[in-house]
PDB file of C-alpha atoms in Angstrom:
ATOM      1  CA  UNK A 368      42.348  63.468  75.808  1.00 92.00           C
ATOM      2  CA  UNK A 369      44.212  61.974  79.237  1.00 97.00           C
ATOM      3  CA  UNK A 370      47.967  63.111  80.009  1.00 98.00           C
ATOM      4  CA  UNK A 371      48.594  59.110  79.412  1.00 98.00           C
ATOM      5  CA  UNK A 372      47.048  58.885  76.454  1.00 98.00           C
ATOM      6  CA  UNK A 373      48.365  62.222  74.833  1.00 98.00           C
ATOM      7  CA  UNK A 374      52.056  60.398  75.947  1.00 98.00           C
ATOM      8  CA  UNK A 375      51.254  57.213  73.999  1.00 98.00           C
ATOM      9  CA  UNK A 376      49.941  59.297  70.895  1.00 98.00           C
ATOM     10  CA  UNK A 377      53.103  61.129  70.896  1.00 98.00           C
ATOM     11  CA  UNK A 378      55.501  57.938  71.557  1.00 98.00           C
ATOM     12  CA  UNK A 379      53.398  56.028  68.394  1.00 98.00           C
ATOM     13  CA  UNK A 380      56.251  56.058  66.314  1.00 98.00           C
ATOM     14  CA  UNK A 381      58.751  54.286  69.002  1.00 98.00           C
ATOM     15  CA  UNK A 382      56.120  52.048  69.859  1.00 98.00           C
ATOM     16  CA  UNK A 383      55.564  50.938  65.952  1.00 98.00           C
ATOM     17  CA  UNK A 384      59.270  50.862  65.677  1.00 98.00           C
ATOM     18  CA  UNK A 385      59.486  48.376  68.803  1.00 98.00           C
ATOM     19  CA  UNK A 386      56.680  46.128  67.322  1.00 98.00           C
ATOM     20  CA  UNK A 387      58.535  45.636  64.085  1.00 98.00           C
ATOM     21  CA  UNK A 388      61.922  45.304  65.421  1.00 98.00           C
ATOM     22  CA  UNK A 389      63.391  41.670  64.142  1.00 98.00           C
ATOM     23  CA  UNK A 390      63.902  40.808  68.252  1.00 98.00           C
ATOM     24  CA  UNK A 391      60.016  41.163  68.552  1.00 98.00           C
ATOM     25  CA  UNK A 392      59.341  39.577  64.898  1.00 98.00           C
ATOM     26  CA  UNK A 393      61.331  36.765  65.947  1.00 98.00           C
ATOM     27  CA  UNK A 394      59.202  36.179  69.159  1.00 98.00           C
ATOM     28  CA  UNK A 395      56.163  36.282  67.033  1.00 98.00           C
ATOM     29  CA  UNK A 396      57.783  33.651  64.600  1.00 97.00           C
ATOM     30  CA  UNK A 397      59.442  31.491  67.254  1.00 97.00           C
ATOM     31  CA  UNK A 398      62.867  32.296  65.800  1.00 97.00           C
ATOM     32  CA  UNK A 399      65.449  34.233  67.620  1.00 98.00           C
ATOM     33  CA  UNK A 400      69.188  34.037  67.621  1.00 98.00           C
ATOM     34  CA  UNK A 401      70.319  31.878  70.659  1.00 97.00           C
ATOM     35  CA  UNK A 402      73.138  34.505  71.176  1.00 97.00           C
ATOM     36  CA  UNK A 403      70.542  37.545  71.344  1.00 98.00           C
ATOM     37  CA  UNK A 404      68.516  35.655  74.049  1.00 98.00           C
ATOM     38  CA  UNK A 405      71.239  34.923  75.895  1.00 97.00           C
ATOM     39  CA  UNK A 406      72.050  38.945  75.975  1.00 97.00           C
ATOM     40  CA  UNK A 407      68.933  40.192  76.639  1.00 98.00           C
ATOM     41  CA  UNK A 408      68.549  37.750  79.700  1.00 97.00           C
ATOM     42  CA  UNK A 409      71.649  38.713  81.099  1.00 97.00           C
ATOM     43  CA  UNK A 410      71.218  42.648  80.406  1.00 97.00           C
ATOM     44  CA  UNK A 411      67.406  42.345  81.457  1.00 97.00           C
ATOM     45  CA  UNK A 412      68.353  40.727  84.768  1.00 96.00           C
ATOM     46  CA  UNK A 413      70.561  43.622  85.554  1.00 95.00           C
ATOM     47  CA  UNK A 414      67.902  46.268  84.615  1.00 96.00           C
ATOM     48  CA  UNK A 415      65.044  44.465  86.301  1.00 96.00           C
ATOM     49  CA  UNK A 416      67.480  44.533  89.578  1.00 95.00           C
ATOM     50  CA  UNK A 417      67.771  48.414  88.977  1.00 96.00           C
ATOM     51  CA  UNK A 418      63.862  48.645  88.228  1.00 95.00           C
ATOM     52  CA  UNK A 419      62.988  46.976  91.863  1.00 96.00           C
ATOM     53  CA  UNK A 420      65.608  49.952  93.324  1.00 96.00           C
ATOM     54  CA  UNK A 421      63.586  52.787  91.419  1.00 96.00           C
ATOM     55  CA  UNK A 422      60.284  51.037  92.782  1.00 96.00           C
ATOM     56  CA  UNK A 423      62.114  51.451  96.226  1.00 95.00           C
ATOM     57  CA  UNK A 424      62.761  55.101  95.299  1.00 95.00           C
ATOM     58  CA  UNK A 425      59.494  55.588  94.590  1.00 96.00           C
ATOM     59  CA  UNK A 426      57.748  53.979  97.560  1.00 95.00           C
ATOM     60  CA  UNK A 427      59.229  57.158  99.567  1.00 95.00           C
ATOM     61  CA  UNK A 428      57.616  59.583  97.928  1.00 96.00           C
ATOM     62  CA  UNK A 429      54.258  58.417  98.013  1.00 95.00           C
ATOM     63  CA  UNK A 430      51.354  59.869  99.945  1.00 94.00           C
ATOM     64  CA  UNK A 431      48.935  57.108 100.736  1.00 95.00           C
ATOM     65  CA  UNK A 432      49.421  53.373 101.419  1.00 95.00           C
ATOM     66  CA  UNK A 433      47.086  52.290  98.102  1.00 93.00           C
ATOM     67  CA  UNK A 434      50.141  54.223  96.228  1.00 95.00           C
ATOM     68  CA  UNK A 435      52.480  52.157  98.488  1.00 95.00           C
ATOM     69  CA  UNK A 436      50.892  48.772  98.114  1.00 93.00           C
ATOM     70  CA  UNK A 437      51.094  49.430  93.962  1.00 93.00           C
ATOM     71  CA  UNK A 438      54.858  49.679  93.875  1.00 94.00           C
ATOM     72  CA  UNK A 439      55.284  46.853  96.720  1.00 94.00           C
ATOM     73  CA  UNK A 440      53.238  44.809  94.568  1.00 92.00           C
ATOM     74  CA  UNK A 441      55.644  45.882  91.311  1.00 90.00           C
ATOM     75  CA  UNK A 442      58.475  44.842  93.484  1.00 94.00           C
ATOM     76  CA  UNK A 443      57.195  41.221  94.324  1.00 92.00           C
ATOM     77  CA  UNK A 444      56.269  40.739  90.462  1.00 91.00           C
ATOM     78  CA  UNK A 445      59.460  41.982  89.371  1.00 92.00           C
ATOM     79  CA  UNK A 446      61.526  39.566  92.015  1.00 92.00           C
ATOM     80  CA  UNK A 447      59.462  36.512  91.806  1.00 89.00           C
ATOM     81  CA  UNK A 448      57.328  36.679  88.336  1.00 89.00           C
ATOM     82  CA  UNK A 449      59.381  38.019  85.886  1.00 90.00           C
ATOM     83  CA  UNK A 450      61.901  34.940  86.247  1.00 92.00           C
ATOM     84  CA  UNK A 451      59.240  33.205  83.975  1.00 94.00           C
ATOM     85  CA  UNK A 452      59.524  34.912  80.871  1.00 96.00           C
ATOM     86  CA  UNK A 453      63.616  34.683  81.495  1.00 97.00           C
ATOM     87  CA  UNK A 454      63.309  30.969  81.818  1.00 97.00           C
ATOM     88  CA  UNK A 455      61.347  30.988  78.641  1.00 97.00           C
ATOM     89  CA  UNK A 456      64.185  32.468  76.785  1.00 98.00           C
ATOM     90  CA  UNK A 457      66.971  30.340  78.431  1.00 98.00           C
ATOM     91  CA  UNK A 458      64.798  27.069  78.016  1.00 97.00           C
ATOM     92  CA  UNK A 459      64.868  28.035  74.025  1.00 98.00           C
ATOM     93  CA  UNK A 460      68.504  29.160  73.829  1.00 97.00           C
ATOM     94  CA  UNK A 461      69.581  25.654  76.081  1.00 97.00           C
ATOM     95  CA  UNK A 462      71.053  27.647  78.804  1.00 97.00           C
ATOM     96  CA  UNK A 463      70.755  27.897  82.540  1.00 95.00           C
ATOM     97  CA  UNK A 464      69.034  31.014  83.795  1.00 94.00           C
ATOM     98  CA  UNK A 465      71.245  31.196  86.877  1.00 91.00           C
ATOM     99  CA  UNK A 466      74.669  31.417  84.608  1.00 91.00           C
ATOM    100  CA  UNK A 467      73.626  34.767  82.952  1.00 92.00           C
ATOM    101  CA  UNK A 468      73.556  36.908  86.116  1.00 87.00           C
ATOM    102  CA  UNK A 469      77.498  37.835  86.100  1.00 82.00           C
ATOM    103  CA  UNK A 470      77.611  39.826  82.535  1.00 82.00           C
ATOM    104  CA  UNK A 471      79.028  43.479  82.278  1.00 91.00           C
ATOM    105  CA  UNK A 472      76.085  45.889  81.305  1.00 95.00           C
ATOM    106  CA  UNK A 473      76.233  47.170  77.810  1.00 96.00           C
ATOM    107  CA  UNK A 474      76.305  50.508  77.142  1.00 97.00           C
ATOM    108  CA  UNK A 475      72.667  50.825  76.361  1.00 98.00           C
ATOM    109  CA  UNK A 476      71.440  48.910  79.376  1.00 97.00           C
ATOM    110  CA  UNK A 477      73.644  51.080  81.663  1.00 97.00           C
ATOM    111  CA  UNK A 478      72.287  54.436  80.099  1.00 98.00           C
ATOM    112  CA  UNK A 479      68.831  53.243  80.426  1.00 98.00           C
ATOM    113  CA  UNK A 480      69.448  52.545  83.843  1.00 98.00           C
ATOM    114  CA  UNK A 481      71.332  55.685  84.789  1.00 98.00           C
ATOM    115  CA  UNK A 482      68.335  57.670  83.256  1.00 98.00           C
ATOM    116  CA  UNK A 483      65.908  56.175  85.394  1.00 98.00           C
ATOM    117  CA  UNK A 484      68.064  56.347  88.343  1.00 97.00           C
ATOM    118  CA  UNK A 485      68.701  59.952  87.699  1.00 98.00           C
ATOM    119  CA  UNK A 486      64.990  60.568  87.734  1.00 98.00           C
ATOM    120  CA  UNK A 487      64.486  58.698  90.761  1.00 97.00           C
ATOM    121  CA  UNK A 488      66.818  60.820  92.700  1.00 95.00           C
ATOM    122  CA  UNK A 489      65.521  64.251  91.623  1.00 96.00           C
ATOM    123  CA  UNK A 490      62.151  63.641  90.502  1.00 96.00           C
ATOM    124  CA  UNK A 491      58.951  63.714  91.877  1.00 97.00           C
ATOM    125  CA  UNK A 492      56.624  60.521  92.060  1.00 97.00           C
ATOM    126  CA  UNK A 493      54.988  61.548  89.010  1.00 97.00           C
ATOM    127  CA  UNK A 494      58.462  62.076  87.195  1.00 98.00           C
ATOM    128  CA  UNK A 495      59.031  58.578  88.614  1.00 98.00           C
ATOM    129  CA  UNK A 496      56.078  56.897  86.922  1.00 98.00           C
ATOM    130  CA  UNK A 497      56.630  58.560  83.816  1.00 98.00           C
ATOM    131  CA  UNK A 498      60.011  56.997  83.604  1.00 98.00           C
ATOM    132  CA  UNK A 499      59.082  53.801  84.567  1.00 97.00           C
ATOM    133  CA  UNK A 500      55.972  53.572  82.430  1.00 97.00           C
ATOM    134  CA  UNK A 501      57.636  52.786  78.875  1.00 98.00           C
ATOM    135  CA  UNK A 502      58.613  49.488  80.374  1.00 97.00           C
ATOM    136  CA  UNK A 503      55.316  47.745  81.234  1.00 96.00           C
ATOM    137  CA  UNK A 504      53.369  49.422  79.003  1.00 97.00           C
ATOM    138  CA  UNK A 505      55.320  48.560  75.671  1.00 98.00           C
ATOM    139  CA  UNK A 506      55.893  44.879  76.602  1.00 98.00           C
ATOM    140  CA  UNK A 507      52.148  44.607  77.374  1.00 97.00           C
ATOM    141  CA  UNK A 508      51.235  45.759  74.101  1.00 98.00           C
ATOM    142  CA  UNK A 509      54.091  43.814  72.560  1.00 98.00           C
ATOM    143  CA  UNK A 510      52.020  40.632  74.206  1.00 97.00           C
ATOM    144  CA  UNK A 511      48.747  41.905  73.133  1.00 97.00           C
ATOM    145  CA  UNK A 512      49.846  42.571  69.248  1.00 97.00           C
ATOM    146  CA  UNK A 513      51.673  38.953  69.092  1.00 98.00           C
ATOM    147  CA  UNK A 514      48.686  37.314  70.482  1.00 97.00           C
ATOM    148  CA  UNK A 515      46.606  39.059  67.658  1.00 96.00           C
ATOM    149  CA  UNK A 516      48.679  38.217  64.911  1.00 95.00           C
ATOM    150  CA  UNK A 517      49.996  34.760  65.677  1.00 96.00           C
ATOM    151  CA  UNK A 518      47.536  33.532  68.396  1.00 94.00           C
ATOM    152  CA  UNK A 519      50.173  31.202  69.632  1.00 96.00           C
ATOM    153  CA  UNK A 520      49.198  27.609  70.832  1.00 96.00           C
ATOM    154  CA  UNK A 521      51.289  26.104  73.839  1.00 96.00           C
ATOM    155  CA  UNK A 522      53.633  24.353  71.312  1.00 97.00           C
ATOM    156  CA  UNK A 523      55.063  27.898  70.280  1.00 98.00           C
ATOM    157  CA  UNK A 524      58.615  28.446  71.583  1.00 98.00           C
ATOM    158  CA  UNK A 525      57.921  31.484  73.160  1.00 98.00           C
ATOM    159  CA  UNK A 526      54.299  31.166  74.244  1.00 98.00           C
ATOM    160  CA  UNK A 527      54.932  31.507  77.865  1.00 97.00           C
ATOM    161  CA  UNK A 528      56.880  34.955  77.387  1.00 98.00           C
ATOM    162  CA  UNK A 529      53.700  36.111  75.052  1.00 97.00           C
ATOM    163  CA  UNK A 530      51.113  34.829  77.787  1.00 96.00           C
ATOM    164  CA  UNK A 531      52.980  36.490  80.675  1.00 96.00           C
ATOM    165  CA  UNK A 532      52.821  39.859  79.251  1.00 96.00           C
ATOM    166  CA  UNK A 533      49.483  39.545  77.931  1.00 94.00           C
ATOM    167  CA  UNK A 534      47.478  38.886  80.770  1.00 90.00           C
ATOM    168  CA  UNK A 535      45.013  40.620  82.884  1.00 90.00           C
ATOM    169  CA  UNK A 536      47.550  41.398  85.601  1.00 88.00           C
ATOM    170  CA  UNK A 537      49.881  42.984  83.797  1.00 90.00           C
ATOM    171  CA  UNK A 538      47.313  44.964  81.755  1.00 92.00           C
ATOM    172  CA  UNK A 539      45.470  45.966  85.066  1.00 92.00           C
ATOM    173  CA  UNK A 540      48.989  47.117  86.485  1.00 91.00           C
ATOM    174  CA  UNK A 541      50.196  49.195  83.550  1.00 95.00           C
ATOM    175  CA  UNK A 542      46.503  50.579  83.521  1.00 96.00           C
ATOM    176  CA  UNK A 543      46.582  51.645  87.063  1.00 95.00           C
ATOM    177  CA  UNK A 544      50.034  53.879  86.897  1.00 96.00           C
ATOM    178  CA  UNK A 545      48.557  55.230  83.689  1.00 98.00           C
ATOM    179  CA  UNK A 546      45.424  56.501  85.803  1.00 97.00           C
ATOM    180  CA  UNK A 547      48.002  57.262  88.640  1.00 97.00           C
ATOM    181  CA  UNK A 548      50.217  59.264  86.330  1.00 98.00           C
ATOM    182  CA  UNK A 549      46.909  61.082  84.714  1.00 98.00           C
ATOM    183  CA  UNK A 550      45.860  62.174  88.227  1.00 97.00           C
ATOM    184  CA  UNK A 551      49.056  63.508  89.073  1.00 97.00           C
ATOM    185  CA  UNK A 552      49.516  65.488  86.181  1.00 97.00           C
ATOM    186  CA  UNK A 553      46.492  67.572  86.864  1.00 96.00           C
ATOM    187  CA  UNK A 554      48.248  68.515  90.087  1.00 96.00           C
ATOM    188  CA  UNK A 555      51.670  69.497  88.760  1.00 96.00           C
ATOM    189  CA  UNK A 556      53.135  72.629  86.870  1.00 96.00           C
ATOM    190  CA  UNK A 557      53.386  72.921  82.960  1.00 96.00           C
ATOM    191  CA  UNK A 558      57.065  72.616  83.543  1.00 97.00           C
ATOM    192  CA  UNK A 559      56.701  69.370  85.355  1.00 97.00           C
ATOM    193  CA  UNK A 560      54.396  67.825  82.960  1.00 97.00           C
ATOM    194  CA  UNK A 561      57.166  68.823  80.309  1.00 98.00           C
ATOM    195  CA  UNK A 562      59.590  66.847  82.179  1.00 98.00           C
ATOM    196  CA  UNK A 563      57.285  63.894  82.617  1.00 98.00           C
ATOM    197  CA  UNK A 564      56.781  63.684  79.003  1.00 98.00           C
ATOM    198  CA  UNK A 565      60.584  64.078  78.458  1.00 98.00           C
ATOM    199  CA  UNK A 566      61.348  61.103  80.395  1.00 98.00           C
ATOM    200  CA  UNK A 567      58.695  59.006  78.928  1.00 98.00           C
ATOM    201  CA  UNK A 568      59.814  59.540  75.444  1.00 98.00           C
ATOM    202  CA  UNK A 569      63.278  58.779  76.211  1.00 98.00           C
ATOM    203  CA  UNK A 570      62.051  55.655  77.965  1.00 98.00           C
ATOM    204  CA  UNK A 571      60.195  54.597  74.913  1.00 98.00           C
ATOM    205  CA  UNK A 572      63.463  55.273  73.100  1.00 98.00           C
ATOM    206  CA  UNK A 573      65.738  53.496  75.568  1.00 98.00           C
ATOM    207  CA  UNK A 574      63.179  50.495  75.198  1.00 98.00           C
ATOM    208  CA  UNK A 575      63.633  50.242  71.424  1.00 98.00           C
ATOM    209  CA  UNK A 576      67.527  50.611  71.989  1.00 98.00           C
ATOM    210  CA  UNK A 577      67.312  47.468  74.478  1.00 98.00           C
ATOM    211  CA  UNK A 578      65.950  45.198  71.793  1.00 98.00           C
ATOM    212  CA  UNK A 579      68.737  46.548  69.278  1.00 98.00           C
ATOM    213  CA  UNK A 580      71.362  45.789  72.092  1.00 98.00           C
ATOM    214  CA  UNK A 581      69.979  42.363  72.674  1.00 98.00           C
ATOM    215  CA  UNK A 582      69.631  41.650  68.941  1.00 98.00           C
ATOM    216  CA  UNK A 583      73.255  43.026  68.266  1.00 98.00           C
ATOM    217  CA  UNK A 584      74.845  41.828  71.349  1.00 96.00           C
ATOM    218  CA  UNK A 585      76.080  44.957  71.754  1.00 97.00           C
ATOM    219  CA  UNK A 586      79.302  45.036  73.900  1.00 93.00           C
ATOM    220  CA  UNK A 587      81.625  48.028  74.969  1.00 91.00           C
ATOM    221  CA  UNK A 588      83.897  48.112  72.061  1.00 85.00           C
ATOM    222  CA  UNK A 589      87.282  48.819  73.089  1.00 79.00           C
ATOM    223  CA  UNK A 590      86.615  46.242  76.060  1.00 72.00           C
ATOM    224  CA  UNK A 591      86.030  43.707  73.552  1.00 62.00           C
ATOM    225  CA  UNK A 592      89.092  45.001  71.488  1.00 57.00           C
ATOM    226  CA  UNK A 593      91.623  44.792  74.672  1.00 55.00           C
ATOM    227  CA  UNK A 594      90.115  40.872  75.483  1.00 53.00           C
ATOM    228  CA  UNK A 595      91.107  39.602  71.754  1.00 55.00           C
ATOM    229  CA  UNK A 596      94.769  40.882  72.533  1.00 53.00           C
TER     230      UNK A 596
END
């Protein structure tokens, strides 16, 4: 079994928890609370901005132009393409995407970004891929799972979101990173493979918590208390 397959197997309980989260079930059913959609987009905008920076850090550790091209393409996707699923959520919520770019990071989003940034600054290219991979991988599988369960038509409220993450380009990109992770895992020590596993599992956990954060509209509790005075 490949290293990425081992990671996916060990994280299966987290993937299943994500698939069964009420936010994800709401996407499949076409019924997510407006406030949850807004909070998700405002937090994911900041998260993806950090994701671009992590890709940039990975570029400095690439050994070949092929590796560089993969991360460069990833940067372009985040900056120019992932606007579309955000816009889908905004359209359903009845808000303007441009108005959601100034929210303070929630505790969970802040923790997730700090987790990735720490690995980007201190880890190898293999470790950076391990910490980044759960984001695209879980989304691709969410898109596939919802498509299998619902087979949404263009009239589905979240049709564009589902289609974006269930397409050949997203699946191909995720598979490239899995293959690269497997290749690099063969070249590193057992100690580094263990770090890669730890980074991956923690990112998977934080993917689940990100959906929970959005669904519950998580804020910094004491800051909210001070605002109410």
